[in-house]
GROMACS .gro file of C-alpha atoms in nm:
model
  452
    1MET     CA    1  17.343  19.448   6.537
    2TYR     CA    2  17.320  19.525   6.936
    3GLU     CA    3  17.102  19.244   7.108
    4ASN     CA    4  17.380  19.052   7.279
    5VAL     CA    5  17.601  19.325   7.382
    6ILE     CA    6  17.356  19.589   7.525
    7GLN     CA    7  17.177  19.498   7.817
    8PRO     CA    8  16.923  19.653   8.043
    9GLY     CA    9  17.128  19.871   8.311
   10ASP     CA   10  17.416  19.958   8.128
   11ASN     CA   11  17.610  20.248   8.184
   12PRO     CA   12  17.473  20.489   7.944
   13ASP     CA   13  17.815  20.634   7.846
   14LEU     CA   14  17.921  20.240   7.712
   15THR     CA   15  17.588  20.214   7.606
   16LYS     CA   16  17.641  20.536   7.361
   17GLU     CA   17  18.016  20.447   7.268
   18ARG     CA   18  17.853  20.065   7.146
   19LYS     CA   19  17.604  20.238   6.927
   20SER     CA   20  17.850  20.467   6.788
   21ALA     CA   21  18.074  20.186   6.652
   22SER     CA   22  18.097  20.222   6.272
   23PHE     CA   23  18.085  19.843   6.221
   24ASN     CA   24  17.806  19.546   6.282
   25LEU     CA   25  17.934  19.405   6.688
   26TRP     CA   26  17.783  19.104   6.568
   27LYS     CA   27  17.984  19.026   6.274
   28MET     CA   28  18.304  19.142   6.463
   29GLN     CA   29  18.234  18.871   6.730
   30CYS     CA   30  18.185  18.639   6.445
   31PHE     CA   31  18.468  18.745   6.290
   32VAL     CA   32  18.714  18.720   6.558
   33HIS     CA   33  18.584  18.385   6.719
   34GLU     CA   34  18.633  18.222   6.358
   35GLY     CA   35  18.204  18.186   6.290
   36GLU     CA   36  17.857  18.229   6.399
   37ASP     CA   37  17.865  17.875   6.569
   38VAL     CA   38  18.127  17.957   6.799
   39VAL     CA   39  17.994  18.263   6.924
   40ARG     CA   40  17.671  18.081   6.992
   41ARG     CA   41  17.853  17.792   7.164
   42ARG     CA   42  18.065  18.037   7.394
   43LYS     CA   43  17.736  18.186   7.513
   44GLU     CA   44  17.609  17.815   7.602
   45ILE     CA   45  17.958  17.738   7.780
   46LEU     CA   46  17.897  18.068   7.965
   47ASP     CA   47  17.559  18.005   8.092
   48PHE     CA   48  17.630  17.666   8.153
   49VAL     CA   49  17.941  17.781   8.409
   50GLN     CA   50  17.716  18.078   8.551
   51LYS     CA   51  17.450  17.788   8.654
   52THR     CA   52  17.644  17.552   8.764
   53ARG     CA   53  17.680  17.577   9.154
   54GLU     CA   54  18.026  17.377   9.150
   55PHE     CA   55  18.217  17.642   8.999
   56ASP     CA   56  18.109  17.956   9.278
   57ASP     CA   57  18.346  18.064   9.475
   58PRO     CA   58  18.229  18.163   9.869
   59ILE     CA   59  18.494  18.351   9.925
   60PRO     CA   60  18.658  18.580   9.642
   61ALA     CA   61  18.971  18.477   9.555
   62GLU     CA   62  19.179  18.727   9.629
   63PHE     CA   63  19.138  18.745   9.972
   64LEU     CA   64  19.250  18.389   9.975
   65SER     CA   65  19.575  18.228  10.169
   66ARG     CA   66  19.858  18.072   9.946
   67GLU     CA   67  19.706  17.702  10.084
   68GLU     CA   68  19.380  17.802  10.011
   69ILE     CA   69  19.425  17.916   9.638
   70VAL     CA   70  19.602  17.610   9.585
   71ASP     CA   71  19.297  17.373   9.729
   72ARG     CA   72  19.071  17.622   9.551
   73GLY     CA   73  19.258  17.520   9.236
   74ALA     CA   74  19.240  17.124   9.297
   75ARG     CA   75  18.818  17.184   9.354
   76LYS     CA   76  18.766  17.377   9.056
   77ALA     CA   77  18.983  17.163   8.814
   78LYS     CA   78  18.805  16.865   8.936
   79ALA     CA   79  18.469  17.034   8.896
   80MET     CA   80  18.575  17.072   8.556
   81THR     CA   81  18.665  16.761   8.445
   82ASP     CA   82  18.350  16.624   8.643
   83ASN     CA   83  18.187  16.879   8.409
   84ALA     CA   84  18.409  16.823   8.090
   85ASP     CA   85  18.079  16.699   7.882
   86ALA     CA   86  17.991  17.066   7.856
   87ILE     CA   87  18.251  17.118   7.610
   88ASP     CA   88  18.360  16.959   7.306
   89GLY     CA   89  18.692  16.791   7.462
   90SER     CA   90  18.877  16.751   7.104
   91ASP     CA   91  18.892  17.146   7.092
   92PHE     CA   92  19.148  17.224   7.329
   93PHE     CA   93  19.286  17.582   7.158
   94GLY     CA   94  18.866  17.689   7.159
   95GLU     CA   95  18.610  17.541   7.401
   96GLY     CA   96  18.908  17.394   7.628
   97LEU     CA   97  19.041  17.722   7.689
   98TYR     CA   98  18.765  17.918   7.723
   99PHE     CA   99  18.556  17.711   7.944
  100GLN     CA  100  18.887  17.696   8.226
  101SER     CA  101  18.929  18.076   8.196
  102LEU     CA  102  18.561  18.110   8.263
  103VAL     CA  103  18.607  17.863   8.586
  104ILE     CA  104  18.929  17.962   8.719
  105GLY     CA  105  19.020  18.271   8.565
  106ARG     CA  106  19.386  18.353   8.567
  107GLU     CA  107  19.486  18.128   8.856
  108LEU     CA  108  19.636  17.774   8.688
  109HIS     CA  109  19.565  17.467   8.888
  110SER     CA  110  19.717  17.125   8.966
  111MET     CA  111  19.613  16.977   8.681
  112SER     CA  112  19.741  17.242   8.405
  113LEU     CA  113  20.041  17.092   8.298
  114HIS     CA  114  19.852  16.728   8.317
  115TYR     CA  115  19.635  16.847   8.055
  116GLY     CA  116  19.860  17.119   7.884
  117MET     CA  117  20.186  16.936   7.858
  118PHE     CA  118  20.180  16.575   7.991
  119LEU     CA  119  19.872  16.461   7.799
  120PRO     CA  120  20.019  16.623   7.484
  121THR     CA  121  20.352  16.389   7.530
  122ILE     CA  122  20.179  16.075   7.606
  123GLN     CA  123  19.967  16.189   7.253
  124GLY     CA  124  20.280  16.262   7.071
  125GLN     CA  125  20.563  16.074   7.171
  126THR     CA  126  20.455  15.709   7.264
  127ASP     CA  127  20.460  15.388   7.050
  128ASP     CA  128  20.141  15.197   7.032
  129ASP     CA  129  20.189  14.955   7.339
  130GLN     CA  130  20.282  15.276   7.541
  131MET     CA  131  19.970  15.434   7.441
  132ASP     CA  132  19.798  15.187   7.497
  133GLU     CA  133  19.927  15.144   7.873
  134TRP     CA  134  19.914  15.528   7.951
  135MET     CA  135  19.621  15.723   7.792
  136GLY     CA  136  19.370  15.571   7.969
  137PRO     CA  137  19.507  15.632   8.330
  138THR     CA  138  19.626  15.984   8.173
  139VAL     CA  139  19.264  16.074   8.042
  140GLY     CA  140  19.083  15.927   8.328
  141ARG     CA  141  19.296  16.097   8.619
  142ALA     CA  142  19.391  15.748   8.746
  143ILE     CA  143  19.752  15.943   8.744
  144LEU     CA  144  19.817  16.293   8.780
  145GLY     CA  145  20.154  16.433   8.570
  146THR     CA  146  20.348  16.700   8.492
  147PHE     CA  147  20.616  16.817   8.292
  148ALA     CA  148  20.999  16.819   8.438
  149GLN     CA  149  21.213  16.989   8.241
  150THR     CA  150  21.371  17.294   8.323
  151GLU     CA  151  21.689  17.273   8.603
  152MET     CA  152  21.787  17.500   8.851
  153GLY     CA  153  22.128  17.528   8.642
  154HIS     CA  154  21.979  17.520   8.301
  155GLY     CA  155  21.640  17.641   8.103
  156SER     CA  156  21.695  17.765   7.768
  157ASN     CA  157  21.994  17.567   7.718
  158LEU     CA  158  21.858  17.212   7.684
  159THR     CA  159  22.149  17.050   7.569
  160LYS     CA  160  22.336  17.093   7.851
  161LEU     CA  161  22.089  16.988   8.105
  162GLU     CA  162  22.240  16.797   8.380
  163THR     CA  163  21.995  16.499   8.505
  164THR     CA  164  22.101  16.154   8.377
  165ALA     CA  165  21.940  15.851   8.253
  166THR     CA  166  22.190  15.585   8.203
  167TYR     CA  167  22.089  15.251   8.060
  168ASP     CA  168  22.184  14.921   8.262
  169PRO     CA  169  22.160  14.658   7.975
  170LYS     CA  170  22.203  14.372   8.270
  171THR     CA  171  21.829  14.462   8.416
  172GLU     CA  172  21.696  14.654   8.139
  173GLU     CA  173  21.648  14.966   8.342
  174PHE     CA  174  21.754  15.320   8.328
  175VAL     CA  175  21.895  15.471   8.633
  176LEU     CA  176  21.764  15.811   8.693
  177HIS     CA  177  22.015  16.075   8.918
  178THR     CA  178  22.067  16.451   8.989
  179PRO     CA  179  22.444  16.477   8.985
  180THR     CA  180  22.471  16.825   9.147
  181LEU     CA  181  22.250  17.095   9.304
  182THR     CA  182  22.222  17.267   8.913
  183ALA     CA  183  22.049  16.901   8.793
  184THR     CA  184  21.757  16.977   9.036
  185LYS     CA  185  21.451  17.015   8.856
  186TRP     CA  186  21.273  17.342   8.963
  187TRP     CA  187  20.953  17.507   8.808
  188PRO     CA  188  20.751  17.195   8.728
  189GLY     CA  189  20.372  17.294   8.794
  190GLY     CA  190  20.197  17.035   8.973
  191LEU     CA  191  20.487  16.882   9.142
  192GLY     CA  192  20.500  17.056   9.472
  193LYS     CA  193  20.175  16.872   9.586
  194SER     CA  194  19.990  16.680   9.313
  195ALA     CA  195  20.142  16.516   9.073
  196ASN     CA  196  20.227  16.156   9.108
  197VAL     CA  197  20.405  16.115   8.763
  198ALA     CA  198  20.637  16.331   8.552
  199VAL     CA  199  20.760  16.351   8.206
  200VAL     CA  200  21.138  16.385   8.259
  201MET     CA  201  21.411  16.553   8.024
  202ALA     CA  202  21.734  16.387   8.098
  203GLN     CA  203  22.047  16.306   7.936
  204LEU     CA  204  22.077  15.938   7.804
  205TYR     CA  205  22.390  15.769   7.831
  206THR     CA  206  22.401  15.356   7.686
  207ASN     CA  207  22.653  15.123   7.593
  208GLY     CA  208  22.894  15.223   7.860
  209VAL     CA  209  22.955  15.519   7.644
  210ASN     CA  210  23.066  15.811   7.835
  211LYS     CA  211  22.904  16.109   7.574
  212ALA     CA  212  22.532  16.188   7.638
  213ARG     CA  213  22.321  16.157   7.341
  214GLY     CA  214  22.111  16.419   7.424
  215PRO     CA  215  21.782  16.502   7.630
  216HIS     CA  216  21.505  16.263   7.616
  217PRO     CA  217  21.159  16.212   7.779
  218PHE     CA  218  21.109  15.957   8.038
  219PHE     CA  219  20.785  15.849   8.206
  220VAL     CA  220  20.883  15.846   8.560
  221PRO     CA  221  20.659  15.773   8.868
  222LEU     CA  222  20.715  15.976   9.163
  223ARG     CA  223  20.495  15.907   9.439
  224ASP     CA  224  20.335  15.600   9.562
  225PRO     CA  225  19.991  15.580   9.425
  226GLU     CA  226  19.847  15.429   9.743
  227THR     CA  227  20.022  15.684  10.012
  228HIS     CA  228  20.136  15.974   9.764
  229MET     CA  229  20.467  15.979   9.963
  230PRO     CA  230  20.789  16.010   9.719
  231MET     CA  231  20.908  15.690   9.611
  232LYS     CA  232  21.254  15.588   9.733
  233GLY     CA  233  21.549  15.775   9.539
  234VAL     CA  234  21.328  16.065   9.459
  235THR     CA  235  21.330  16.385   9.651
  236LEU     CA  236  21.065  16.661   9.603
  237GLY     CA  237  20.837  16.956   9.715
  238ASP     CA  238  20.745  17.325   9.680
  239ILE     CA  239  20.954  17.600   9.575
  240GLY     CA  240  20.706  17.838   9.796
  241PRO     CA  241  20.547  18.201   9.660
  242LYS     CA  242  20.588  18.355   9.322
  243PHE     CA  243  20.552  18.641   9.152
  244GLY     CA  244  20.213  18.515   9.021
  245ILE     CA  245  19.984  18.201   8.959
  246ASN     CA  246  20.058  18.098   9.316
  247SER     CA  247  19.749  17.837   9.271
  248ASN     CA  248  19.991  17.636   9.083
  249ASP     CA  249  20.201  17.415   9.338
  250ASN     CA  250  20.545  17.456   9.121
  251GLY     CA  251  20.838  17.205   9.246
  252PHE     CA  252  21.157  17.074   9.247
  253LEU     CA  253  21.280  16.728   9.196
  254ILE     CA  254  21.578  16.533   9.261
  255PHE     CA  255  21.676  16.169   9.189
  256ASP     CA  256  21.926  15.918   9.381
  257HIS     CA  257  21.987  15.658   9.170
  258TYR     CA  258  21.611  15.599   9.078
  259ARG     CA  259  21.542  15.306   8.854
  260ILE     CA  260  21.228  15.266   8.609
  261PRO     CA  261  21.235  15.037   8.317
  262ARG     CA  262  21.368  15.006   7.992
  263ARG     CA  263  21.023  15.062   7.862
  264ASN     CA  264  20.953  15.384   8.031
  265MET     CA  265  21.156  15.572   7.769
  266PHE     CA  266  20.933  15.756   7.539
  267MET     CA  267  20.963  15.551   7.210
  268ARG     CA  268  20.752  15.700   6.916
  269PHE     CA  269  21.088  15.838   6.750
  270SER     CA  270  21.423  15.749   6.962
  271LYS     CA  271  21.460  15.372   7.117
  272VAL     CA  272  21.709  15.217   7.293
  273LEU     CA  273  21.712  14.837   7.289
  274PRO     CA  274  21.730  14.552   7.541
  275ASP     CA  275  22.113  14.528   7.494
  276GLY     CA  276  22.145  14.915   7.475
  277THR     CA  277  22.132  14.964   7.108
  278TYR     CA  278  22.032  15.339   7.079
  279VAL     CA  279  21.807  15.420   6.741
  280ALA     CA  280  21.822  15.769   6.684
  281PRO     CA  281  21.491  15.987   6.613
  282PRO     CA  282  21.438  16.078   6.238
  283HIS     CA  283  21.481  16.456   6.311
  284ALA     CA  284  21.679  16.608   6.617
  285LYS     CA  285  21.360  16.824   6.733
  286LEU     CA  286  21.131  16.578   6.731
  287GLY     CA  287  21.143  16.512   7.122
  288PHE     CA  288  21.049  16.895   7.211
  289GLY     CA  289  20.715  16.912   6.997
  290THR     CA  290  20.539  16.960   7.345
  291MET     CA  291  20.718  17.269   7.356
  292VAL     CA  292  20.589  17.338   7.033
  293PHE     CA  293  20.240  17.285   7.125
  294VAL     CA  294  20.259  17.490   7.437
  295ARG     CA  295  20.412  17.814   7.264
  296SER     CA  296  20.121  17.752   6.996
  297ILE     CA  297  19.867  17.787   7.307
  298MET     CA  298  20.058  18.057   7.461
  299ILE     CA  299  20.042  18.289   7.168
  300LYS     CA  300  19.604  18.285   7.182
  301ASP     CA  301  19.645  18.300   7.563
  302GLN     CA  302  19.875  18.622   7.572
  303ALA     CA  303  19.648  18.784   7.299
  304THR     CA  304  19.347  18.709   7.501
  305GLN     CA  305  19.499  18.864   7.828
  306LEU     CA  306  19.617  19.191   7.621
  307GLY     CA  307  19.223  19.193   7.483
  308ALA     CA  308  19.130  19.169   7.821
  309ALA     CA  309  19.338  19.470   7.945
  310ALA     CA  310  19.228  19.651   7.621
  311VAL     CA  311  18.856  19.577   7.729
  312ILE     CA  312  18.947  19.737   8.077
  313GLY     CA  313  19.116  20.040   7.977
  314ILE     CA  314  18.897  20.106   7.698
  315ARG     CA  315  18.555  20.085   7.890
  316TYR     CA  316  18.684  20.259   8.210
  317SER     CA  317  18.791  20.540   7.996
  318ALA     CA  318  18.449  20.562   7.851
  319VAL     CA  319  18.295  20.590   8.172
  320ARG     CA  320  18.549  20.769   8.355
  321ARG     CA  321  18.500  21.178   8.333
  322GLN     CA  322  18.749  21.411   8.423
  323GLY     CA  323  18.814  21.778   8.310
  324GLU     CA  324  18.596  22.035   8.162
  325ILE     CA  325  18.681  22.145   7.792
  326ASN     CA  326  18.472  22.409   7.780
  327GLU     CA  327  18.322  22.583   8.087
  328GLY     CA  328  17.976  22.472   8.250
  329ALA     CA  329  17.958  22.196   7.983
  330GLY     CA  330  18.036  21.885   8.215
  331GLU     CA  331  18.339  21.694   8.257
  332VAL     CA  332  18.406  21.467   7.956
  333GLN     CA  333  18.471  21.108   7.881
  334VAL     CA  334  18.850  21.050   7.922
  335ILE     CA  335  18.856  20.818   7.604
  336ASP     CA  336  18.799  21.191   7.416
  337TYR     CA  337  19.124  21.293   7.496
  338ARG     CA  338  19.360  21.220   7.240
  339THR     CA  339  19.665  21.134   7.458
  340GLN     CA  340  19.464  20.866   7.628
  341GLN     CA  341  19.352  20.703   7.253
  342PHE     CA  342  19.716  20.711   7.201
  343ARG     CA  343  19.755  20.518   7.513
  344LEU     CA  344  19.480  20.265   7.465
  345LEU     CA  345  19.396  20.225   7.083
  346PRO     CA  346  19.732  20.060   6.989
  347GLN     CA  347  19.722  19.766   7.241
  348LEU     CA  348  19.345  19.715   7.135
  349ALA     CA  349  19.460  19.665   6.775
  350ARG     CA  350  19.802  19.431   6.874
  351ALA     CA  351  19.530  19.198   7.081
  352PHE     CA  352  19.379  19.175   6.737
  353ALA     CA  353  19.679  19.092   6.542
  354PHE     CA  354  19.812  18.850   6.780
  355LEU     CA  355  19.466  18.638   6.780
  356PHE     CA  356  19.485  18.591   6.411
  357ALA     CA  357  19.866  18.519   6.443
  358ALA     CA  358  19.771  18.249   6.716
  359TYR     CA  359  19.504  18.144   6.472
  360GLU     CA  360  19.756  18.089   6.177
  361ILE     CA  361  19.989  17.907   6.408
  362LYS     CA  362  19.712  17.660   6.542
  363THR     CA  363  19.671  17.560   6.149
  364LEU     CA  364  20.074  17.519   6.123
  365TYR     CA  365  20.088  17.299   6.401
  366MET     CA  366  19.810  17.087   6.291
  367LEU     CA  367  19.934  17.056   5.987
  368VAL     CA  368  20.302  16.998   6.098
  369THR     CA  369  20.174  16.725   6.371
  370GLU     CA  370  19.955  16.542   6.046
  371GLN     CA  371  20.316  16.554   5.855
  372ILE     CA  372  20.472  16.407   6.110
  373GLY     CA  373  20.268  16.098   6.141
  374ASP     CA  374  20.315  16.090   5.755
  375GLY     CA  375  20.693  16.093   5.821
  376ASN     CA  376  20.730  16.436   5.691
  377MET     CA  377  20.969  16.618   5.884
  378ASP     CA  378  20.995  16.915   5.606
  379VAL     CA  379  20.794  17.187   5.815
  380LEU     CA  380  20.904  17.123   6.138
  381PRO     CA  381  21.166  17.333   6.153
  382GLU     CA  382  20.969  17.632   6.056
  383LEU     CA  383  20.729  17.577   6.332
  384HIS     CA  384  21.016  17.559   6.557
  385ALA     CA  385  21.134  17.877   6.455
  386VAL     CA  386  20.777  18.088   6.393
  387SER     CA  387  20.650  17.960   6.703
  388SER     CA  388  20.954  18.057   6.931
  389GLY     CA  389  21.004  18.398   6.756
  390LEU     CA  390  20.606  18.492   6.793
  391LYS     CA  391  20.604  18.353   7.141
  392SER     CA  392  20.904  18.584   7.202
  393VAL     CA  393  20.720  18.885   7.023
  394VAL     CA  394  20.374  18.838   7.158
  395SER     CA  395  20.474  18.772   7.526
  396TRP     CA  396  20.704  19.136   7.532
  397GLU     CA  397  20.473  19.326   7.365
  398THR     CA  398  20.155  19.218   7.602
  399ALA     CA  399  20.373  19.282   7.917
  400GLN     CA  400  20.427  19.628   7.810
  401GLY     CA  401  20.062  19.664   7.686
  402ILE     CA  402  19.895  19.552   7.995
  403GLU     CA  403  20.138  19.755   8.191
  404GLN     CA  404  20.054  20.102   7.957
  405LEU     CA  405  19.668  20.020   7.961
  406ARG     CA  406  19.710  19.985   8.373
  407LEU     CA  407  19.877  20.314   8.381
  408ALA     CA  408  19.614  20.484   8.153
  409CYS     CA  409  19.371  20.371   8.450
  410GLY     CA  410  19.529  20.571   8.702
  411GLY     CA  411  19.514  20.488   9.042
  412HIS     CA  412  19.231  20.245   9.004
  413GLY     CA  413  19.454  20.024   8.800
  414TYR     CA  414  19.649  19.976   9.082
  415SER     CA  415  19.393  19.817   9.302
  416ARG     CA  416  19.317  19.425   9.227
  417ALA     CA  417  18.976  19.509   9.194
  418SER     CA  418  19.070  19.647   8.821
  419ALA     CA  419  19.203  19.285   8.724
  420PHE     CA  420  19.517  19.469   8.632
  421PRO     CA  421  19.763  19.317   8.888
  422ASP     CA  422  19.634  18.958   8.815
  423ILE     CA  423  19.662  18.982   8.437
  424TYR     CA  424  19.990  19.112   8.443
  425THR     CA  425  20.173  18.893   8.657
  426TYR     CA  426  19.979  18.609   8.493
  427ALA     CA  427  20.097  18.732   8.129
  428VAL     CA  428  20.431  18.851   8.225
  429GLY     CA  429  20.560  18.519   8.314
  430GLY     CA  430  20.524  18.422   7.911
  431CYS     CA  431  20.822  18.631   7.881
  432THR     CA  432  21.006  18.370   8.039
  433TYR     CA  433  20.844  17.988   8.073
  434GLU     CA  434  20.898  17.788   7.764
  435GLY     CA  435  21.180  17.983   7.629
  436GLU     CA  436  21.349  18.287   7.772
  437ASN     CA  437  21.245  18.566   7.519
  438ILE     CA  438  21.594  18.680   7.402
  439VAL     CA  439  21.737  18.318   7.371
  440MET     CA  440  21.421  18.232   7.152
  441LEU     CA  441  21.496  18.551   6.926
  442LEU     CA  442  21.839  18.412   6.892
  443GLN     CA  443  21.749  18.133   6.781
  444VAL     CA  444  21.514  18.230   6.541
  445ALA     CA  445  21.788  18.479   6.395
  446ARG     CA  446  22.036  18.200   6.369
  447GLN     CA  447  21.774  17.996   6.156
  448VAL     CA  448  21.718  18.258   5.916
  449THR     CA  449  22.092  18.353   5.876
  450VAL     CA  450  22.153  17.974   5.796
  451ARG     CA  451  21.856  17.945   5.552
  452ASN     CA  452  21.990  18.281   5.390
   0.00000   0.00000   0.00000
């Protein structure tokens, strides 16, 4: 019952608390991680990471400059992909995310969006010929991609994105253009220094019609593959330090009448024929599948961050002694104070609830993906609504929960050594990216109202 959680040299207060558990700790681990085999695999992956010297940090990340942090992320991302055989690459939700968290922690890296958004777009939005052309270089890292959707002037209101893609039937090319300052692509991860290709969401114009057909995704080369310098007609760069996750080189992107071939429009669902004829998708939301995928991942990631913060807060409260209840009996563990329990335990409960919700949304996502492949779009609106609502509620409650847990650790929670500052600045970004929370909740409310 205790073998894998109680080790020689453990703090005696922690050992005492673990031995007083009213449930079987091994069975709880298996329940949380969905099976004994998964728990054993996690141990194998942990052992592999700990013994692989390529993953070591000569200097702790907390003492590095921004440039050094970005370099560290790139080095570790390469080491991860070079050692990818250590995990089941098809299990992105499970082994993939766990492997990354062990190697890089909460700092993202230059390939985060390559694997998290660019690759899923290649998998989900290409036709057969595009898949054959782009998948190999993507998986083999011959190209490094990002996802350029958010603009300086528009984030959640995607229908009003300003970047344009105008089809020229004479040359069978799309002309990408940034018509205003607010149309500048802003925030794409990996764009600042690393990515040489992007999935760009742009308003589609065809057949001389002055009305846009809505945002569509395009496969857009950005940097020369030999020199890594921006292509003619492309201006890009790094947006600078942020509130957190500074290992990720978020960037900006401006187009000046930049031309790409017609076949660089993702054409699994929507199409533009050589003469400019537009073929609409069977469902308007199909073009946003990558965002739904990321929100599905986010829910588990947020649950994991809240769980990590809860573990730190609870363990600290078990070993921290403060105040005498009975004179001469010695100071008591902080966790024995009921007020401390009221701060800690609800956050632990939420972490479990959010994790189980993440498993359900993953199952729903896989179901919808399979159904879309068969031409069935019936559950797609439900997936969009559920993932949007859960993303909003979970990220908000996680951010508030982490702060409560930090406060419960007193002054020590303010030190980066506690990990709370890094957990918080990483997790709180989830309240904004992939859809600002209030806007997401309003979309859910609108769908519920329509259905009723």
